[in-house]
Short mmCIF file of C-alpha atoms in Angstrom, two decimals:
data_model
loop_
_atom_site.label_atom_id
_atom_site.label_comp_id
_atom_site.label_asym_id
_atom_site.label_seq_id
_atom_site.Cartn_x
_atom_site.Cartn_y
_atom_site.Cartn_z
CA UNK A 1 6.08 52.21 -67.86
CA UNK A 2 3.09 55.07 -67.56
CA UNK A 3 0.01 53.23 -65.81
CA UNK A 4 -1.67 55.10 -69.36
CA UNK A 5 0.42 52.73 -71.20
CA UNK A 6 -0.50 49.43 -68.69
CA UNK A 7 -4.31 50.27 -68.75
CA UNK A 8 -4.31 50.41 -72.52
CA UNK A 9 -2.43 46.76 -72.78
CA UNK A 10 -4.68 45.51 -70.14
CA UNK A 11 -7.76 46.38 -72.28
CA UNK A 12 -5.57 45.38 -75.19
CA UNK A 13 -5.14 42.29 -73.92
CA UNK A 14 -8.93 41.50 -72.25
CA UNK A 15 -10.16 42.49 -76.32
CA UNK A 16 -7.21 40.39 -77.74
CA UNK A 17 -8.54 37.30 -76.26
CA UNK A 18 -11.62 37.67 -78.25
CA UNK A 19 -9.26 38.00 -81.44
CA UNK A 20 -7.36 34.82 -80.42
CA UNK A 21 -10.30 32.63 -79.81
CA UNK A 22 -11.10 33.64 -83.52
CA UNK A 23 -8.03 32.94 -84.80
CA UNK A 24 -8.40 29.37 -83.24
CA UNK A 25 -11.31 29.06 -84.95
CA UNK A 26 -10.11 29.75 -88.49
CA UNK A 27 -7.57 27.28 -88.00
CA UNK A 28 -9.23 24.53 -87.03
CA UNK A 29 -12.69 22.67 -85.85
CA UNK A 30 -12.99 23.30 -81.75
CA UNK A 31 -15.57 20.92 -80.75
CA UNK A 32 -18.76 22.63 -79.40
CA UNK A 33 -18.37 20.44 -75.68
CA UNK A 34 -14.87 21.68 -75.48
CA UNK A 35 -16.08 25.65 -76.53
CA UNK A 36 -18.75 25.42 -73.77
CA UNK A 37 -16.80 23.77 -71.00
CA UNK A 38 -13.93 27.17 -70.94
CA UNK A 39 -17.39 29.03 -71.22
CA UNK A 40 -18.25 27.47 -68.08
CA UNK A 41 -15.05 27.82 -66.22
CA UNK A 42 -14.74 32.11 -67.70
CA UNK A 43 -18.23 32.73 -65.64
CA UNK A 44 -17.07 31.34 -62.50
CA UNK A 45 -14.07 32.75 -62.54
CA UNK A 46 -15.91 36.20 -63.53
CA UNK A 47 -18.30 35.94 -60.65
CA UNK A 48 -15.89 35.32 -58.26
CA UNK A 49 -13.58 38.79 -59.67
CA UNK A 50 -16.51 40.93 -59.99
CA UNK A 51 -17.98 39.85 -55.91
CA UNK A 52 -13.93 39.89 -54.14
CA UNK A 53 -12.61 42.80 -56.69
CA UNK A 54 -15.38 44.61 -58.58
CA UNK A 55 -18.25 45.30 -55.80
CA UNK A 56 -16.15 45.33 -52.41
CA UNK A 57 -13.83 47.10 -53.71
CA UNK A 58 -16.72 49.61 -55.08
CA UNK A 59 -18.58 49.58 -51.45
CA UNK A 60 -15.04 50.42 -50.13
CA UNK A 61 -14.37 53.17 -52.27
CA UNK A 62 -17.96 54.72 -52.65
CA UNK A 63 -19.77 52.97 -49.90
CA UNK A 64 -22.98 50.95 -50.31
CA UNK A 65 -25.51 53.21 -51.91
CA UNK A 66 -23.50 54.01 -55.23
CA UNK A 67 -22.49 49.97 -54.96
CA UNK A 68 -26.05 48.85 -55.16
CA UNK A 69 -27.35 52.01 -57.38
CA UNK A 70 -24.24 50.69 -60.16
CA UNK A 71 -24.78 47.75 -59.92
CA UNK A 72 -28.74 47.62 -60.66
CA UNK A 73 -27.83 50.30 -63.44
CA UNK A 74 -25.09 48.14 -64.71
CA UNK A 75 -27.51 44.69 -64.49
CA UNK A 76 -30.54 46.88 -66.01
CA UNK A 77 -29.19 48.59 -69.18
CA UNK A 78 -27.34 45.46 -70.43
CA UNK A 79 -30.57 43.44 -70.27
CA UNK A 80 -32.09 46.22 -72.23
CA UNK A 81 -29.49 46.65 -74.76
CA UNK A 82 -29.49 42.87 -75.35
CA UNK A 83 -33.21 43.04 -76.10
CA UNK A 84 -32.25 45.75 -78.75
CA UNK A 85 -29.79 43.47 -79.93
CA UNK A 86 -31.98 40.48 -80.15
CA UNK A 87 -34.02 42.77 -82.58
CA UNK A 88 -31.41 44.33 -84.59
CA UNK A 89 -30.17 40.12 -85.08
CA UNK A 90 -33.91 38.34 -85.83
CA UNK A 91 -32.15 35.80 -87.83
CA UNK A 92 -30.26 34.55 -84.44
CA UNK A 93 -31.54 36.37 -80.87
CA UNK A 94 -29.16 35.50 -78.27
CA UNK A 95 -29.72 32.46 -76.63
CA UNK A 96 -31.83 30.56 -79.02
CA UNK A 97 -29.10 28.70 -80.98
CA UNK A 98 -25.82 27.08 -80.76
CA UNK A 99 -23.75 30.73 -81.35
CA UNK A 100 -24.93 33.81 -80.05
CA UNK A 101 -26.06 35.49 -83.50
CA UNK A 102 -24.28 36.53 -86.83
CA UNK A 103 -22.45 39.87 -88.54
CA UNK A 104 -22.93 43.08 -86.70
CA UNK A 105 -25.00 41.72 -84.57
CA UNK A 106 -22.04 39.59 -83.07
CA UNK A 107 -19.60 43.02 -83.30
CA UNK A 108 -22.53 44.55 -81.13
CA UNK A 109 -22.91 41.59 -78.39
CA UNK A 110 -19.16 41.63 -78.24
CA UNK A 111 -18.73 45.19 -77.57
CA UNK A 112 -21.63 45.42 -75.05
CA UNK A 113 -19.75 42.87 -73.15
CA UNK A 114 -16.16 43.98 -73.67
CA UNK A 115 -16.38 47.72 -72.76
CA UNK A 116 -17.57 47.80 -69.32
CA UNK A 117 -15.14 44.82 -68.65
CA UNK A 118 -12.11 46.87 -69.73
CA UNK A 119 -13.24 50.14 -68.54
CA UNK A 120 -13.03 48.68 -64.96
CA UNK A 121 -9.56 47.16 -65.40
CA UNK A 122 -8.71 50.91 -66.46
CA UNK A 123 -10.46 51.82 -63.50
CA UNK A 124 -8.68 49.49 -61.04
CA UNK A 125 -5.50 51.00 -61.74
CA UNK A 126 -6.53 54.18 -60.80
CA UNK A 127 -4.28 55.44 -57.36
CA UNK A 128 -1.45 53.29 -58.67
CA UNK A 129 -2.81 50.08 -57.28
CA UNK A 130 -1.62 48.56 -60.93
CA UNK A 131 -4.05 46.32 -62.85
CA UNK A 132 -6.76 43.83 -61.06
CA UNK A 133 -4.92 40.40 -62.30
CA UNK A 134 -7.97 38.38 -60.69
CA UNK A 135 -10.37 40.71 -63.37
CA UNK A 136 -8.25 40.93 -66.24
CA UNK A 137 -7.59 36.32 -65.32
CA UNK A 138 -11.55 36.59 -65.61
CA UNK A 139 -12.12 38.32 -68.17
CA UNK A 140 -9.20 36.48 -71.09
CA UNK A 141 -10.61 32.97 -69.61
CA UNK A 142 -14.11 34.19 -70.64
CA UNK A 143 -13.11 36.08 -73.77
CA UNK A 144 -11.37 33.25 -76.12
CA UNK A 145 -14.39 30.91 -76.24
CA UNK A 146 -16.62 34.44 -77.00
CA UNK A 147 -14.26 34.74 -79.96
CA UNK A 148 -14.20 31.18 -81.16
CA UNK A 149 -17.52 30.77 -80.87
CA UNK A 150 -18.53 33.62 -82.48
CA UNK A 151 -16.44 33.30 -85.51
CA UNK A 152 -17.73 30.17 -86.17
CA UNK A 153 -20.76 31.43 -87.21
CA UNK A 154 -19.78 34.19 -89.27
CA UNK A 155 -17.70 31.88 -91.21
CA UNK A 156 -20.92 29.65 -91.46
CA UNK A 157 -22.59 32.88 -93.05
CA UNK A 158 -20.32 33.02 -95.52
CA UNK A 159 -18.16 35.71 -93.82
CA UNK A 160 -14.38 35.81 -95.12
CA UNK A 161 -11.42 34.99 -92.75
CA UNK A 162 -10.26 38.79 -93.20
CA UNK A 163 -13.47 40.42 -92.72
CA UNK A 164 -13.76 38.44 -88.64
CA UNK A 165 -10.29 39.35 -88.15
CA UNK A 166 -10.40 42.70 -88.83
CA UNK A 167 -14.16 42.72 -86.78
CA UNK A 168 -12.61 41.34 -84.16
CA UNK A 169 -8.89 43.49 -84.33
CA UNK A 170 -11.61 46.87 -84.23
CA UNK A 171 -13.05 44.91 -80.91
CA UNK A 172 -9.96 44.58 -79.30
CA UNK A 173 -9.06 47.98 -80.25
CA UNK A 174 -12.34 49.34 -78.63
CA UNK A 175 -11.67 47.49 -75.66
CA UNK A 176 -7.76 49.37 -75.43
CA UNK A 177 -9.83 52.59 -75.90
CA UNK A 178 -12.39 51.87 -72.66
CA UNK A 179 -9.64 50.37 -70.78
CA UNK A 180 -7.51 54.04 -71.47
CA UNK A 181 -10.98 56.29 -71.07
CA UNK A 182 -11.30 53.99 -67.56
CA UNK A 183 -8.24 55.36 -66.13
CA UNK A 184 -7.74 58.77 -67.52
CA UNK A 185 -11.19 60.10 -66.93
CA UNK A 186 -12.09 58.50 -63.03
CA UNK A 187 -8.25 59.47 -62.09
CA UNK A 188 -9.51 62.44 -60.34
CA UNK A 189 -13.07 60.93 -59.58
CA UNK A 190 -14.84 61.03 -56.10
CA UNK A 191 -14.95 57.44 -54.39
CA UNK A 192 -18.37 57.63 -54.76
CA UNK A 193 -18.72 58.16 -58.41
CA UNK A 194 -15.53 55.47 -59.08
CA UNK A 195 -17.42 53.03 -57.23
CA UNK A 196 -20.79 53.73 -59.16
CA UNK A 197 -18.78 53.35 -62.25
CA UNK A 198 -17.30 49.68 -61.04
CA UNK A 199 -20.54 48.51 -59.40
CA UNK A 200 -22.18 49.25 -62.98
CA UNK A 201 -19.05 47.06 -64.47
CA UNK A 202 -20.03 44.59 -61.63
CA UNK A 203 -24.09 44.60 -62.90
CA UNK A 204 -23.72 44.21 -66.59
CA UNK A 205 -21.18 41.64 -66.48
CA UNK A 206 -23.39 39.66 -63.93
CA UNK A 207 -26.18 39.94 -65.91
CA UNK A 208 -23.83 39.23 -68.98
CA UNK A 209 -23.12 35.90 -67.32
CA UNK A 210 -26.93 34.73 -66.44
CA UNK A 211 -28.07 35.78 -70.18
CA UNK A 212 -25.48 34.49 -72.04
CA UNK A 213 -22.52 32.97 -70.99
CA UNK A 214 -23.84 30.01 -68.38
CA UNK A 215 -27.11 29.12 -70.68
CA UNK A 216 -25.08 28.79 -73.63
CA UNK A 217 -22.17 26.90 -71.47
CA UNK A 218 -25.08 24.21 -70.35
CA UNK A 219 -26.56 23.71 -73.68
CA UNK A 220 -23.81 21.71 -74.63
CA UNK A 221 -21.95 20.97 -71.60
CA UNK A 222 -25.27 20.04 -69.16
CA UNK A 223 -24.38 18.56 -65.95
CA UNK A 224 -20.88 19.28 -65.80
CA UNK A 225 -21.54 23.35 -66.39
CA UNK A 226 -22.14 23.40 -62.51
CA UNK A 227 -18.58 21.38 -61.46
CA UNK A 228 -16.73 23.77 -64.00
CA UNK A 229 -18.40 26.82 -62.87
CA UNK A 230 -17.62 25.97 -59.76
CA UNK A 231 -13.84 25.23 -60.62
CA UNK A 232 -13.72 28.69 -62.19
CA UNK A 233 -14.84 30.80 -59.08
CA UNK A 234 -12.32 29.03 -56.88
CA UNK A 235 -9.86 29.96 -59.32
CA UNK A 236 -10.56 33.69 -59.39
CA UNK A 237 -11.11 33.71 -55.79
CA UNK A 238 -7.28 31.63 -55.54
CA UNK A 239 -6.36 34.39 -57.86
CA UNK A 240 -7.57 37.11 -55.59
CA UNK A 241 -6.30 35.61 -51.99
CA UNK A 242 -2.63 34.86 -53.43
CA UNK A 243 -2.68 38.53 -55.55
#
């Protein structure tokens, strides 16, 4: 198979997790403990792939100075754009209720956090290495509880079931689209500007995790968000030492 064909499944996949944790929601009532708990166990699990795959790999490609230049760019300009989204969403600003906001302001939040996630597994196949499995692990275990979470809401807004899933089919989609631009563009790339690119992955979705993902795990799952986070990293980092 063309590695154009596996980075564009691997995005596929990363944004079809979102879809399928929506499609669990339509079905059925996930209880909020249970949502928060996989929430807790995704950002372990994406710490530990963006510190053993994202940023060493970026410091070996690129060495340190486009590492730590990405990765504050990465870390900066997704706190900014979530302040922009807390604005565009006054109704719900992420991380002041149960979901993380309603309509396009959702399709916005889910996007900021998808595309630099499956640009980089488009990225990591670049040189024929083949997909980052401890990344792409990460970033589905995260994903489904973004989804289900999320489309509770917009059905509690009144949104109907064929409105989220075509919201959250155009997500996925997107997330194909990074994942493809990820490998065809930074094929020929310097190391340097590959690992700028990946260390700026590496920042967002860090700062992705503090903002969003662990606050919003704890809210409902409290004291056992630290044991599951926990649990998660030594997955990924299982992951990476048997991949």
């Amino acid at each position: 198979m063309p590695e154009w064909i596996g980075a564009t499944l691997a995005g596929l996949l990363a944004g079809g997790a979102l879809l399928a944790g929506a499609i669990i929601a339509l079905l059925g009532q996930v209880p909020t403990r249970v949502v928060a708990a996989i929430m807790a166990l995704g950002s372990g699990t994406l710490i530990s792939a963006l510190a053993f795959d994202l940023v060493l790999e970026a410091q070996r490609e690129g060495g340190i100075v486009p590492t730590v230049l990405g990765f504050a760019v990465g870390a900066i300009v997704y706190v900014a754009a979530n302040q922009l989204l807390d604005r565009f969403d006054q109704r719900h600003p992420r991380g002041t209720s149960e979901y993380p906001g309603t309509g396009a302001g959702i399709a916005l939040g889910a996007l900021l956090d998808g595309i630099p996630e499956s640009a980089v597994l488009g990225l990591s196949m670049v040189g024929g290495g083949g997909v980052s499995m401890p990344v792409l692990i990460a970033i589905v275990i995260s994903n489904v509880p973004e989804g289900l979470s999320s489309t509770a809401e917009l059905r509690r807004s009144g949104r109907s079931s064929g409105f989220v899933i075509s919201l959250w089919v155009g997500i996925a989609l997107a997330c194909a689209l990074a994942s493809l631009l990820g490998y065809v563009l930074l094929d020929t790339a310097s190391g340097e500007v590959t690992a700028f690119i990946t260390a700026i992955a590496a920042g967002a979705i860090l700062a992705m995790i503090c903002d969003t993902m662990i606050p919003e795990a704890f809210r409902s799952a409290h004291a056992l968000t630290g044991l599951l986070v926990t649990a998660g990293f030594l997955l990924g980092y299982t992951v990476h030492v048997l991949g």
